[in-house]
Coordinates of C-alpha atoms and ligand atoms in Angstrom, one line a residue:
X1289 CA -23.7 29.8 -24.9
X1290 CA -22.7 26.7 -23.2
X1291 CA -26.4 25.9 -22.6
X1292 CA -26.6 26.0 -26.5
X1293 CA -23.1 24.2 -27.3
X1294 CA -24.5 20.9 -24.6
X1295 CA -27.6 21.3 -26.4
X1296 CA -26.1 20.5 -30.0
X1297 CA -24.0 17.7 -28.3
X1298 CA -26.8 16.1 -27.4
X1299 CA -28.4 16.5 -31.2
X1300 CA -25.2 15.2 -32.7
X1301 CA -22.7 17.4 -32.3
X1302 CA -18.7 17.0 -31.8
X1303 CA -17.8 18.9 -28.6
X1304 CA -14.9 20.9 -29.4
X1305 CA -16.6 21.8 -32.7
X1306 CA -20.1 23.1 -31.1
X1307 CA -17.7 24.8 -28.9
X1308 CA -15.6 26.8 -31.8
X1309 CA -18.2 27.4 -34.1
X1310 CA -20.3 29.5 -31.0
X1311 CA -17.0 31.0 -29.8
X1312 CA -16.2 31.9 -33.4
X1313 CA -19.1 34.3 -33.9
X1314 CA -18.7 35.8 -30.4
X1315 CA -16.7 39.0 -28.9
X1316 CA -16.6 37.1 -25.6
X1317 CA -13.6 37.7 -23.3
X1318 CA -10.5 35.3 -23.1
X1319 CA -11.7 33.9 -19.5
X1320 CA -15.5 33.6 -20.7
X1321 CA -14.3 32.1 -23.7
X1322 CA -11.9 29.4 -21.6
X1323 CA -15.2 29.0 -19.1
X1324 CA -17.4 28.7 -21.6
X1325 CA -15.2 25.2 -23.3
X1326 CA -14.5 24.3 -19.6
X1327 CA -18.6 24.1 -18.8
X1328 CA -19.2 22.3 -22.5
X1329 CA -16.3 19.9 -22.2
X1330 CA -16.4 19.1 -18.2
X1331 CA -20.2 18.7 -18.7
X1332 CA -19.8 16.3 -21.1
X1333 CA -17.2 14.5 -20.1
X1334 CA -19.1 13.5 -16.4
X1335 CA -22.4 13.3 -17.8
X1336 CA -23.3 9.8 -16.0
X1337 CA -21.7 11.0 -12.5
X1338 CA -23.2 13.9 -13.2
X1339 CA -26.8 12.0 -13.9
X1340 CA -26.0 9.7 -10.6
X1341 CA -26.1 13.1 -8.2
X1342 CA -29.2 14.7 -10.1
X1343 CA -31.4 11.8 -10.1
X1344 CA -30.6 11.2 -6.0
X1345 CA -32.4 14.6 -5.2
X1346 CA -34.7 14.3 -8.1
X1347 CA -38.2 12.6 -7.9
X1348 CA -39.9 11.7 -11.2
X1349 CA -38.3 11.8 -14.8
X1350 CA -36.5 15.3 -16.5
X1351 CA -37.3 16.4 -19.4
X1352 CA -33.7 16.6 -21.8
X1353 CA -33.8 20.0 -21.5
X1354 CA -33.9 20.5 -17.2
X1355 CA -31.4 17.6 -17.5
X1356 CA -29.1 19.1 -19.5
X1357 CA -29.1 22.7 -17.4
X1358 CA -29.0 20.5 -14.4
X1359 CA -25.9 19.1 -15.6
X1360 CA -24.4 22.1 -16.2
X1361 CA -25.1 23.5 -13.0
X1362 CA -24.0 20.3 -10.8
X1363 CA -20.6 20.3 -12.8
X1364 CA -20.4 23.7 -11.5
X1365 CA -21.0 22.6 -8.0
X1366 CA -19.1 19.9 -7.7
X1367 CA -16.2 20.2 -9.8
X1368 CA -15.1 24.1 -10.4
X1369 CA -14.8 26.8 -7.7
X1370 CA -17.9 28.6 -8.5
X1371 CA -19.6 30.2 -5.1
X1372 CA -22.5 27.1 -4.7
X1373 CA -25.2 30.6 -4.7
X1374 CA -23.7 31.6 -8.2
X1375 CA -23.8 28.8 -9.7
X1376 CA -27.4 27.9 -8.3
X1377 CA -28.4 31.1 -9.3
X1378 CA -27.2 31.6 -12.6
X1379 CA -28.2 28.2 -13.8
X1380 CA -32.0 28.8 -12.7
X1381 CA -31.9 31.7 -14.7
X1382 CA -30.9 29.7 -17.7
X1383 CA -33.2 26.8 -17.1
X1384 CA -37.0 27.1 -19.0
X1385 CA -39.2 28.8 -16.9
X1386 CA -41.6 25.2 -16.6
X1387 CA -39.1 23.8 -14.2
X1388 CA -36.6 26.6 -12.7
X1389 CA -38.3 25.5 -9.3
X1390 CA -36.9 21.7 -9.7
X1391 CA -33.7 23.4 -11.2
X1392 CA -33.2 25.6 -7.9
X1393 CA -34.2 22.8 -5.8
X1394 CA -32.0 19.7 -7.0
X1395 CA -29.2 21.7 -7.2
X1396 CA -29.6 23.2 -3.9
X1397 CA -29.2 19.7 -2.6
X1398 CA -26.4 18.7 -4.9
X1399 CA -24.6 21.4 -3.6
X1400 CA -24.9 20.4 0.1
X1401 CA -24.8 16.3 -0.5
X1402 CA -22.1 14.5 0.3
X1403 CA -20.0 12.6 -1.7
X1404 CA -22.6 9.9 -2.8
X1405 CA -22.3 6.4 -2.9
X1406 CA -21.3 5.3 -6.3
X1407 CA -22.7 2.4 -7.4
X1408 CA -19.9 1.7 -9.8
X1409 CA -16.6 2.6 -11.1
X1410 CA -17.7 3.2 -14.4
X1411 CA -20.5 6.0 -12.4
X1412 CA -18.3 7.9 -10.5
X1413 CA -15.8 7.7 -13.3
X1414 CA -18.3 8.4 -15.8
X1415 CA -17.7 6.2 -18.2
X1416 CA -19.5 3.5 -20.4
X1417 CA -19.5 0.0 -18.5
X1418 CA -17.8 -1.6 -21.6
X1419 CA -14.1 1.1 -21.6
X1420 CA -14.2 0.7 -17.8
X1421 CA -14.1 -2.9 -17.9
X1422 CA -11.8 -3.4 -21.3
X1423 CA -9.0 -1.1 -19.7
X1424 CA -9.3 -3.1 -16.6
X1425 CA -8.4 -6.5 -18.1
X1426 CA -6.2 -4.8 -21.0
X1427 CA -4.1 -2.7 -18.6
X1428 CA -4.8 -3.7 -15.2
X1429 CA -5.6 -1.5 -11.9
X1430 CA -3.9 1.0 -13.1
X1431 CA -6.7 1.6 -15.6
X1432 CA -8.4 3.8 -12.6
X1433 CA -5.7 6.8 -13.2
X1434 CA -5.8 6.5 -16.8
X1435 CA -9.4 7.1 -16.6
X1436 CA -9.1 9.5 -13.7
X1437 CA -6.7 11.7 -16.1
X1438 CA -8.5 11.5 -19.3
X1439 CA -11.4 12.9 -17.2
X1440 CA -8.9 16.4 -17.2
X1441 CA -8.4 19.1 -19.8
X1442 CA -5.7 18.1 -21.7
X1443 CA -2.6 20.0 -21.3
X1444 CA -1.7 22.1 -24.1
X1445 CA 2.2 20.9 -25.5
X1446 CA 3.5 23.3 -27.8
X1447 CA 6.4 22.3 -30.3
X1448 CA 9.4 24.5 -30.6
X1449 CA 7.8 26.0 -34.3
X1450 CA 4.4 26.6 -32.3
X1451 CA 2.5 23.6 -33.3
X1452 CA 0.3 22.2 -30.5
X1453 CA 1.4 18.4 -30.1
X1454 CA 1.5 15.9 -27.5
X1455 CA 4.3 14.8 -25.8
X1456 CA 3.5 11.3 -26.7
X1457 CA 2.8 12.1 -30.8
X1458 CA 6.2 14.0 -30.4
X1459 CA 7.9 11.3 -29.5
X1460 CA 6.0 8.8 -31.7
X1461 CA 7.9 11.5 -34.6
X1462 CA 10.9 11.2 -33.3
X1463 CA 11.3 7.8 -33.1
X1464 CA 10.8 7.4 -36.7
X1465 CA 14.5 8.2 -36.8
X1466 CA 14.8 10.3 -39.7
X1467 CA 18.2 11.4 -41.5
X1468 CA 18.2 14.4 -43.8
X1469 CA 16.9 13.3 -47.6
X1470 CA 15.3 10.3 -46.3
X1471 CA 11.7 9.1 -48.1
X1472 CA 9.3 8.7 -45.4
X1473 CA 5.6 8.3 -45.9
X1474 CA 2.9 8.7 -43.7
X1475 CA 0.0 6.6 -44.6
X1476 CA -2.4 8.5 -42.2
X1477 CA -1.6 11.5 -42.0
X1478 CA -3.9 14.3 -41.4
X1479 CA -3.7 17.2 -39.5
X1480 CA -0.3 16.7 -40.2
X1481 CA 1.3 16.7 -37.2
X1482 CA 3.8 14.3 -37.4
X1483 CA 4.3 14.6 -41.1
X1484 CA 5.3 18.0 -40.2
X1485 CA 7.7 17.1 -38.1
X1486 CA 9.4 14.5 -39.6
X1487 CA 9.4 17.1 -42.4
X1488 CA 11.1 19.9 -40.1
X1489 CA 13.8 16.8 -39.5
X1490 CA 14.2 17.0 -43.1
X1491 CA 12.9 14.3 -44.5
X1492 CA 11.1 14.3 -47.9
X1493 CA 8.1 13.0 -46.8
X1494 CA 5.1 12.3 -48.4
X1495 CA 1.6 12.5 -46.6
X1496 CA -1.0 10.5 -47.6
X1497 CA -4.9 10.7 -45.9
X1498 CA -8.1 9.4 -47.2
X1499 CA -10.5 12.1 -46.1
X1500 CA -10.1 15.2 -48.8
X1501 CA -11.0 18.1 -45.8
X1502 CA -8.5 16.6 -43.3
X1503 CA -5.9 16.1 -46.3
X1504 CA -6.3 20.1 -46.6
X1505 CA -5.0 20.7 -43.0
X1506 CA -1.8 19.0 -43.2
X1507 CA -1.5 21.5 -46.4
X1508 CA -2.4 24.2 -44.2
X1509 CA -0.2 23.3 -41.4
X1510 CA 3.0 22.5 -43.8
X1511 CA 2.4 25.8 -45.3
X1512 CA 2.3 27.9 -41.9
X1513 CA 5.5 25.9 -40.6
X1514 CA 7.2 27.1 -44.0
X1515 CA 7.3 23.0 -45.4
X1516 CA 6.9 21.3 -48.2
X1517 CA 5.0 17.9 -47.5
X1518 CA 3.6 16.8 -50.9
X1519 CA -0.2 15.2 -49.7
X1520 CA -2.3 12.4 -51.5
X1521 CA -5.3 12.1 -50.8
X1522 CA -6.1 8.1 -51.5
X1523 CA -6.6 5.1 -49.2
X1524 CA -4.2 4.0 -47.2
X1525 CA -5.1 0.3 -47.9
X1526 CA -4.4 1.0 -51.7
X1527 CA -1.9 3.6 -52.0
X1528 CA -1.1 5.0 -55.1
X1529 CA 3.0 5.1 -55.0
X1530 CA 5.7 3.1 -56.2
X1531 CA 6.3 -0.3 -54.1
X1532 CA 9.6 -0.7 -52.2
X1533 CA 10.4 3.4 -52.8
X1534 CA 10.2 4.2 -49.0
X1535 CA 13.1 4.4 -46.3
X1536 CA 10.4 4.5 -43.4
X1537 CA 6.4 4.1 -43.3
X1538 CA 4.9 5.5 -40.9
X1539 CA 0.6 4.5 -39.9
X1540 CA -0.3 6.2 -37.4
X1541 CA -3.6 4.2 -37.8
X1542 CA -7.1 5.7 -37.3
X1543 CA -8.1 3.7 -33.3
X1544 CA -10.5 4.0 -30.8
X1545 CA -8.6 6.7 -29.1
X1546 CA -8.9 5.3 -26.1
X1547 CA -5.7 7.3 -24.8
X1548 CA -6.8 10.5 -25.3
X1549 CA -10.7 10.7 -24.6
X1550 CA -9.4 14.0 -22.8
X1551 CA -9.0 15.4 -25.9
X1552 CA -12.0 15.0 -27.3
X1553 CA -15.0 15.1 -24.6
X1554 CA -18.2 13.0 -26.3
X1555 CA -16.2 10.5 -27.7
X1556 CA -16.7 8.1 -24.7
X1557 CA -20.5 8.1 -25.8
X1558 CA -19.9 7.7 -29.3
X1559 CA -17.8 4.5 -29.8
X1560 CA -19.0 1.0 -29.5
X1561 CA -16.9 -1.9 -28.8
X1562 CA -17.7 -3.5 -32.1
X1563 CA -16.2 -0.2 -33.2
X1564 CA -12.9 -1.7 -31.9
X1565 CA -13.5 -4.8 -33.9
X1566 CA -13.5 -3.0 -37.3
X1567 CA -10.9 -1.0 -36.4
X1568 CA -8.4 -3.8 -36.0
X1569 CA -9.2 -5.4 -39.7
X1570 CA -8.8 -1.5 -41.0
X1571 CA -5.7 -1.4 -39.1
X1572 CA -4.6 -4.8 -40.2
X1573 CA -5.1 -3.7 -44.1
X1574 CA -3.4 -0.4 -43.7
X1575 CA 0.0 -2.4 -42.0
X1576 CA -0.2 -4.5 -45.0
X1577 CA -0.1 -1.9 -47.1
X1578 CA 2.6 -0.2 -45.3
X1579 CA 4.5 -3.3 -45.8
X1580 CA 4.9 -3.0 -49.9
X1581 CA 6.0 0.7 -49.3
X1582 CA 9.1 -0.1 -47.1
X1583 CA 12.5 -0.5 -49.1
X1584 CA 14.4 -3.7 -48.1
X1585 CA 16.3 -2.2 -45.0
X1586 CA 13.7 0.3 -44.6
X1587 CA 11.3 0.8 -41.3
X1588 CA 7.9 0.4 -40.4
X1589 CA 6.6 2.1 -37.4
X1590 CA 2.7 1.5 -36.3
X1591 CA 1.2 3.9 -33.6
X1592 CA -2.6 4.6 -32.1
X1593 CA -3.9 6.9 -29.4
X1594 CA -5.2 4.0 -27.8
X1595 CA -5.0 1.4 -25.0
X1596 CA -6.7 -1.6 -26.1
X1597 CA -4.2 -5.0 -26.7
X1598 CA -6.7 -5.4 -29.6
X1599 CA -5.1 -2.4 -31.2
X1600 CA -2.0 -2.6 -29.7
X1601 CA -0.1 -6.1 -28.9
X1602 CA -3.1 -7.9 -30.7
X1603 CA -2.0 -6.0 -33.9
X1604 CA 2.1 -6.8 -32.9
X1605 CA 1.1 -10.4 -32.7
X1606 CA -0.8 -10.5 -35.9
X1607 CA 2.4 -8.5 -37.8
X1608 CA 4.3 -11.1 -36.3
X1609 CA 2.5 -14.4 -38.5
X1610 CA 1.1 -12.5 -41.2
X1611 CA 4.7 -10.4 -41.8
X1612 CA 7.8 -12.0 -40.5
X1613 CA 9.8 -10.9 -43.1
X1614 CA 9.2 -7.9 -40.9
X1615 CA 11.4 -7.8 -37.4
X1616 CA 10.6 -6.0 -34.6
X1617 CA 12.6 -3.1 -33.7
X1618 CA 13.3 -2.3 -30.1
X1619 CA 11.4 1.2 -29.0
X1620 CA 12.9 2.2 -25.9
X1621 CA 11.8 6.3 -24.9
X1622 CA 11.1 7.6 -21.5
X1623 CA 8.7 7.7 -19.9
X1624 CA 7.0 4.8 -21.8
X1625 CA 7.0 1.5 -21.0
X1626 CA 7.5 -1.5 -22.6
X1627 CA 4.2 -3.4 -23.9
X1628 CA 4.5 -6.5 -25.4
X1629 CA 7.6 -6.0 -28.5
X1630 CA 6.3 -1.9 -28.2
X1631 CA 5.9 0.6 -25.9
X1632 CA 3.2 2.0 -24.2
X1633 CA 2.6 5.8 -22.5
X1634 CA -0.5 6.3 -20.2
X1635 CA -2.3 9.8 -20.2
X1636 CA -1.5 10.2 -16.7
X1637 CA 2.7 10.0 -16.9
X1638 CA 3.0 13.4 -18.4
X1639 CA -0.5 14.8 -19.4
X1640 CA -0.4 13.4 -22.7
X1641 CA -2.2 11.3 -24.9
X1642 CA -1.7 7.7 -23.8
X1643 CA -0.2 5.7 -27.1
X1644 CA 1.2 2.5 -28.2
X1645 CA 4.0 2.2 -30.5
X1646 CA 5.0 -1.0 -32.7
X1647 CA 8.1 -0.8 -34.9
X1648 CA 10.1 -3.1 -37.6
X1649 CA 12.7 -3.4 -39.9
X1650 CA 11.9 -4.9 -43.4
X1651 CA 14.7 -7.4 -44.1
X1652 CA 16.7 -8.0 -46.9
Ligands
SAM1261 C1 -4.7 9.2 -35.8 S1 -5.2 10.2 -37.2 C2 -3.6 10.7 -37.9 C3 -2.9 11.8 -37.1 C4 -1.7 12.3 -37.8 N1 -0.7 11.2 -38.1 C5 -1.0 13.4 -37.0 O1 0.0 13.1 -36.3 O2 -1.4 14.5 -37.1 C6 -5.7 8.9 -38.4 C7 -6.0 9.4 -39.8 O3 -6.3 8.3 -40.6 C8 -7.1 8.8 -41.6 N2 -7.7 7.6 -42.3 C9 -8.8 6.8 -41.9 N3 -9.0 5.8 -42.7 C10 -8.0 5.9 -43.6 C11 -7.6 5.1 -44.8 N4 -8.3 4.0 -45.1 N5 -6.5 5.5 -45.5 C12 -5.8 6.5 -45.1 N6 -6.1 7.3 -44.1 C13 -7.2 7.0 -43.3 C14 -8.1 9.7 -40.9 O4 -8.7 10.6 -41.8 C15 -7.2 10.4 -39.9 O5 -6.8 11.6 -40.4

């Protein structure tokens, strides 16, 4: 089944959706079920170290296929506790019959390499060249345990009404501030995590999202949790509400999610740094949207699952010429830091999603 869940990655696929939809139709047990994600998602998260110990025992080119069992197996070897003759074992019996000779053979010798010389960073981290090198200069050395951590399973952070949230998105909610009967809109919304939550604060707050299938889980979720969270769906950049009606905005802007690539395991493949670029102008337009919603008095608080000063301080600075009617509000929360006028967790502080959060005060 993983076999089959890498193989639709590779077509296309998300990871953690491959992954459910085989799960779903399955009567596999709880621990298969957790090794099965643990194979799909480890695999696919340390594809390119993965690659770097294959092709040093490997002579000649793989077809996708072999590769993609050979991966599976050498993340066995290498990273989980399975007995090396298991895993060497089990995987040749998976592989097509053409090449369960090379299968048994390079993984014999991954098993029994050393560590190998990496010839980069970005390798034995197993990233993209372009993410190692923009959270280097955006965040410094640090940038080596951010990577190292979003290379983990995310921990799973459950809410005290049993929704599974971050730590960091928690605390994104509750920095809103919210008093009982205050308007609060969430310009992007869905799943509805921290609509719901500003909700269970009791705020009336309306949740807006531009996709109509993701717009249907915050429904979902607001319904579970017992709360009523009237959702739009419209764009964010043209919101269909009354100017000026809102004590507190919230844009919790579609990013790059470079913060919490833990969470999601092909997404380092998947986005392009010109991807960062057209983030920032969607960003930009959904902040100036915000910005006719807020009442005079009223709060504006921007957040992203990501890392990049693009998204983060670059978007801060922009607020700062294009809005100044706007003033920034100080965040202080533990155990973020403070970035630029904002504040900043990394993945690795407490196994959450690594955020930025921006906030102001529309004045009179
Ligand atoms: C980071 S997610 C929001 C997560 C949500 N706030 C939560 O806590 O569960 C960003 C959301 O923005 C939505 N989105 C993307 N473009 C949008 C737009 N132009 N207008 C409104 N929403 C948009 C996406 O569909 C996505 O659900």
């Amino acid at each position: 089944m993983a076999l089959e869940a890498l193989a639709r990655v590779d077509a296309g696929a998300y990871a953690n959706l491959a992954v459910r939809s085989l799960l779903d139709g399955s009567t596999m047990s709880p621990v298969d079920r957790h090794f099965v994600t643990t194979l799909v998602n480890g695999t696919t998260r340390l594809r390119r170290a993965l690659d770097w110990r294959i092709d040093a025992h490997a002579k000649g080119p793989i077809d996708p296929e072999t590769r993609r069992v050979l991966r599976m197996g050498a993340y066995q070897l290498t990273e989980l506790r399975v007995p090396a003759h298991a895993a060497v074992y089990e995987t040749v019996r998976v592989a097509p019959r053409r090449s369960q000779g090379l299968v048994n053979a390079v993984l014999r010798r991954v098993a029994e390499a050393p560590e190998p010389a990496w010839p980069s960073e970005a390798v034995r981290l197993s990233y993209p060249d372009w993410i190692v090198d923009r959270l280097y200069a955006d965040l410094g050395s640090v940038a080596a345990e951010t990577l190292d951590a979003m290379n983990a399973a995310p921990a799973v952070h459950t809410r005290d009404d049993g929704y599974v949230q971050s730590p960091s998105s928690q605390a994104v909610a509750a920095l809103v501030e919210v008093r009982p009967g205050d308007r609060v809109l969430d310009l992007c919304a869905a799943p509805g995590g921290k609509a719901t939550a500003l909700a269970a604060l009791g705020a009336e707050v309306v949740a807006l999202d531009a996709h109509i299938g993701r717009a249907r889980l915050i429904l979902d979720n607001a319904r579970r949790l017992g709360l009523n969270v009237p959702t739009v769906v419209a764009d964010g950049r043209r919101p269909p509400l009354a100017l000026g009606s809102f004590d507190h905005v919230l844009v919790d802007a579609p990013c790059s999610g470079l913060g919490a690539l833990h969470r999601r395991p092909d997404a380092r493949w998947r986005i392009q740094p010109a991807d960062v670029d057209d983030l920032v102008v969607l960003q930009r337009q959904l902040l100036a949207a915000a910005v006719t919603m807020v009442r005079a008095g009223g709060t504006l608080t921007y957040s992203v699952c990501t890392l990049s000063r693009a998204e983060s301080t670059g978007i801060d600075e922009w607020m700062a010429v294009a809005h100044p009617r706007l003033a920034s509000m100080p965040v202080s929360v533990r155990p973020w830091s403070a970035h630029g006028r904002g504040a900043m967790v990394l993945p690795q502080w407490q196994g959450g999603d690594g955020m930025c959060v921006f906030r102001y005060r529309l004045i009179h």
